[in-house]
PDB file of C-alpha atoms in Angstrom:
ATOM      1  CA  MET A 214      46.371  58.079  97.558  1.00  0.00           C
ATOM      2  CA  TYR A 215      42.278  57.531  96.882  1.00  0.00           C
ATOM      3  CA  ALA A 216      42.391  54.901  99.310  1.00  0.00           C
ATOM      4  CA  LEU A 217      43.578  56.991 101.738  1.00  0.00           C
ATOM      5  CA  LEU A 218      40.718  59.200 101.386  1.00  0.00           C
ATOM      6  CA  LEU A 219      38.665  56.678 101.344  1.00  0.00           C
ATOM      7  CA  ASP A 220      39.395  56.038 105.479  1.00  0.00           C
ATOM      8  CA  ASN A 221      39.313  59.406 106.365  1.00  0.00           C
ATOM      9  CA  SER A 222      37.007  61.686 108.026  1.00  0.00           C
ATOM     10  CA  LEU A 223      35.351  64.253 105.669  1.00  0.00           C
ATOM     11  CA  THR A 224      37.346  67.159 107.681  1.00  0.00           C
ATOM     12  CA  ASP A 225      40.248  64.964 106.926  1.00  0.00           C
ATOM     13  CA  ARG A 226      39.694  65.327 103.367  1.00  0.00           C
ATOM     14  CA  ILE A 227      38.503  68.831 103.257  1.00  0.00           C
ATOM     15  CA  ILE A 228      41.794  69.902 105.097  1.00  0.00           C
ATOM     16  CA  LEU A 229      43.706  67.870 102.154  1.00  0.00           C
ATOM     17  CA  PHE A 230      42.070  69.602  99.218  1.00  0.00           C
ATOM     18  CA  VAL A 231      42.886  72.727 100.818  1.00  0.00           C
ATOM     19  CA  LEU A 232      46.466  72.068 100.864  1.00  0.00           C
ATOM     20  CA  ALA A 233      46.109  70.729  98.025  1.00  0.00           C
ATOM     21  CA  GLY A 234      44.947  74.029  97.030  1.00  0.00           C
ATOM     22  CA  LEU A 235      46.839  76.436  98.691  1.00  0.00           C
ATOM     23  CA  SER A 236      49.957  74.899  96.946  1.00  0.00           C
ATOM     24  CA  ILE A 237      49.444  76.104  93.276  1.00  0.00           C
ATOM     25  CA  PRO A 238      49.998  79.778  94.547  1.00  0.00           C
ATOM     26  CA  ALA A 239      52.310  79.208  97.276  1.00  0.00           C
ATOM     27  CA  LEU A 240      54.836  77.448  94.509  1.00  0.00           C
ATOM     28  CA  TYR A 241      54.138  80.054  92.223  1.00  0.00           C
ATOM     29  CA  TYR A 242      55.169  83.055  94.298  1.00  0.00           C
ATOM     30  CA  TYR A 243      57.674  80.920  95.537  1.00  0.00           C
ATOM     31  CA  GLN A 244      59.389  80.584  91.850  1.00  0.00           C
ATOM     32  CA  LYS A 245      58.771  84.367  91.222  1.00  0.00           C
ATOM     33  CA  TRP A 246      60.547  85.273  94.540  1.00  0.00           C
ATOM     34  CA  LYS A 247      63.662  82.782  93.478  1.00  0.00           C
ATOM     35  CA  TRP A 248      63.367  84.108  89.429  1.00  0.00           C
ATOM     36  CA  HIS A 249      63.812  87.399  91.675  1.00  0.00           C
ATOM     37  CA  TYR A 250      66.385  86.757  93.926  1.00  0.00           C
ATOM     38  CA  HIS A 251      69.000  84.755  91.436  1.00  0.00           C
ATOM     39  CA  TYR A 252      68.842  87.711  89.208  1.00  0.00           C
ATOM     40  CA  ASN A 253      69.247  90.959  92.127  1.00  0.00           C
ATOM     41  CA  HIS A 254      71.932  88.202  93.382  1.00  0.00           C
ATOM     42  CA  SER A 255      74.259  87.374  89.651  1.00  0.00           C
ATOM     43  CA  PRO A 256      77.133  89.159  89.051  1.00  0.00           C
ATOM     44  CA  TYR A 257      76.674  89.178  85.618  1.00  0.00           C
ATOM     45  CA  LEU A 258      73.213  90.437  84.747  1.00  0.00           C
ATOM     46  CA  ASN A 259      73.440  93.446  87.194  1.00  0.00           C
ATOM     47  CA  GLU A 260      77.013  94.592  85.468  1.00  0.00           C
ATOM     48  CA  PRO A 261      77.206  97.309  82.229  1.00  0.00           C
ATOM     49  CA  LEU A 262      76.633  95.527  78.594  1.00  0.00           C
ATOM     50  CA  LYS A 263      78.521  96.787  75.871  1.00  0.00           C
ATOM     51  CA  GLY A 264      78.156  95.839  72.355  1.00  0.00           C
ATOM     52  CA  ILE A 265      79.110  96.564  69.132  1.00  0.00           C
ATOM     53  CA  VAL A 266      76.979  95.488  65.722  1.00  0.00           C
ATOM     54  CA  THR A 267      79.439  95.294  62.639  1.00  0.00           C
ATOM     55  CA  THR A 268      78.750  94.315  59.059  1.00  0.00           C
ATOM     56  CA  ASP A 269      80.895  90.764  59.519  1.00  0.00           C
ATOM     57  CA  SER A 270      79.678  90.183  63.699  1.00  0.00           C
ATOM     58  CA  ILE A 271      77.567  91.006  66.438  1.00  0.00           C
ATOM     59  CA  ILE A 272      80.028  91.312  69.959  1.00  0.00           C
ATOM     60  CA  THR A 273      78.905  91.640  72.932  1.00  0.00           C
ATOM     61  CA  GLU A 274      81.471  92.468  75.841  1.00  0.00           C
ATOM     62  CA  VAL A 275      80.950  91.685  80.009  1.00  0.00           C
ATOM     63  CA  SER A 276      83.960  91.874  82.652  1.00  0.00           C
ATOM     64  CA  SER A 277      83.948  88.479  82.084  1.00  0.00           C
ATOM     65  CA  GLY A 278      84.327  87.249  78.691  1.00  0.00           C
ATOM     66  CA  LYS A 279      83.635  88.496  75.190  1.00  0.00           C
ATOM     67  CA  SER A 280      81.412  87.244  72.453  1.00  0.00           C
ATOM     68  CA  GLU A 281      81.683  87.601  68.817  1.00  0.00           C
ATOM     69  CA  THR A 282      79.410  85.331  66.882  1.00  0.00           C
ATOM     70  CA  PRO A 283      79.443  85.509  62.488  1.00  0.00           C
ATOM     71  CA  TRP A 284      75.687  86.674  60.483  1.00  0.00           C
ATOM     72  CA  SER A 285      76.828  83.105  58.930  1.00  0.00           C
ATOM     73  CA  ASN A 286      76.551  81.391  62.609  1.00  0.00           C
ATOM     74  CA  PHE A 287      72.853  82.937  62.867  1.00  0.00           C
ATOM     75  CA  ILE A 288      70.208  80.984  60.582  1.00  0.00           C
ATOM     76  CA  LYS A 289      67.298  83.905  60.939  1.00  0.00           C
ATOM     77  CA  TYR A 290      65.967  86.574  62.472  1.00  0.00           C
ATOM     78  CA  LYS A 291      62.770  88.444  63.432  1.00  0.00           C
ATOM     79  CA  SER A 292      61.964  92.779  64.330  1.00  0.00           C
ATOM     80  CA  THR A 293      59.287  94.125  65.762  1.00  0.00           C
ATOM     81  CA  GLU A 294      59.804  98.166  66.584  1.00  0.00           C
ATOM     82  CA  ASN A 295      61.749  97.229  69.422  1.00  0.00           C
ATOM     83  CA  ILE A 296      63.841  94.445  69.325  1.00  0.00           C
ATOM     84  CA  MET A 297      65.648  92.022  67.541  1.00  0.00           C
ATOM     85  CA  LEU A 298      66.028  87.773  67.703  1.00  0.00           C
ATOM     86  CA  LEU A 299      68.599  86.536  65.608  1.00  0.00           C
ATOM     87  CA  TYR A 300      68.404  82.873  65.683  1.00  0.00           C
ATOM     88  CA  LEU A 301      71.598  80.686  66.174  1.00  0.00           C
ATOM     89  CA  GLY A 302      68.888  77.774  66.156  1.00  0.00           C
ATOM     90  CA  PRO A 303      65.491  77.153  66.908  1.00  0.00           C
ATOM     91  CA  ASN A 304      65.278  77.678  70.392  1.00  0.00           C
ATOM     92  CA  VAL A 305      68.731  79.911  71.157  1.00  0.00           C
ATOM     93  CA  PHE A 306      68.813  83.334  70.399  1.00  0.00           C
ATOM     94  CA  LYS A 307      70.712  86.987  71.202  1.00  0.00           C
ATOM     95  CA  THR A 308      68.780  89.701  71.216  1.00  0.00           C
ATOM     96  CA  ILE A 309      69.144  93.370  70.716  1.00  0.00           C
ATOM     97  CA  ALA A 310      66.929  95.183  72.032  1.00  0.00           C
ATOM     98  CA  ARG A 311      66.048  99.605  70.984  1.00  0.00           C
ATOM     99  CA  ASP A 312      67.126 100.509  74.450  1.00  0.00           C
ATOM    100  CA  PHE A 313      71.020  99.109  74.215  1.00  0.00           C
ATOM    101  CA  PHE A 314      71.504 102.224  71.379  1.00  0.00           C
ATOM    102  CA  THR A 315      71.302 105.783  72.944  1.00  0.00           C
ATOM    103  CA  SER A 316      69.920 106.991  69.470  1.00  0.00           C
ATOM    104  CA  THR A 317      67.296 105.991  67.137  1.00  0.00           C
ATOM    105  CA  GLU A 318      69.212 106.746  64.219  1.00  0.00           C
ATOM    106  CA  ASP A 319      71.722 104.022  65.774  1.00  0.00           C
ATOM    107  CA  TRP A 320      69.130 101.190  66.081  1.00  0.00           C
ATOM    108  CA  GLU A 321      67.957 101.956  62.617  1.00  0.00           C
ATOM    109  CA  LYS A 322      71.479 101.667  61.143  1.00  0.00           C
ATOM    110  CA  ALA A 323      72.290  98.290  63.539  1.00  0.00           C
ATOM    111  CA  LYS A 324      68.945  96.617  62.308  1.00  0.00           C
ATOM    112  CA  LEU A 325      70.078  97.033  58.804  1.00  0.00           C
ATOM    113  CA  ILE A 326      73.440  95.935  58.919  1.00  0.00           C
ATOM    114  CA  VAL A 327      71.489  93.047  60.913  1.00  0.00           C
ATOM    115  CA  MET A 328      69.003  92.569  57.610  1.00  0.00           C
ATOM    116  CA  ASN A 329      72.191  93.198  55.310  1.00  0.00           C
ATOM    117  CA  GLY A 330      74.203  90.232  57.018  1.00  0.00           C
ATOM    118  CA  MET A 331      71.110  87.841  57.244  1.00  0.00           C
ATOM    119  CA  LYS A 332      70.784  88.399  53.179  1.00  0.00           C
ATOM    120  CA  LYS A 333      74.502  87.436  52.359  1.00  0.00           C
ATOM    121  CA  ASN A 334      73.568  83.823  54.335  1.00  0.00           C
ATOM    122  CA  SER A 335      70.801  83.362  52.115  1.00  0.00           C
TER     123      SER A 335
END
């Protein structure tokens, strides 16, 4: 590639440099557009999500199926004021968000159930 630059005129090199520089933001915006496209056209991401947090497991339901994961499958959790990450592996986790609950009391109860369920694993 470098040999091609030496044979070309200064104008050709400038054009190539500008096009290479413009490709980075173009790829960024294309990727961002693609993410929005897939999110907006996915039948699974735009449907309501129901879930239940019990003393034995977390259950998630959508129109395509149901997932029940017992607390013994989780290796750890991380929590902030508005979200909990329940880790199934080093890079695999389920999310429980404050927005999933109708009241602050329900959110606090769910956090306690998760903490108690994870203590059983220890």
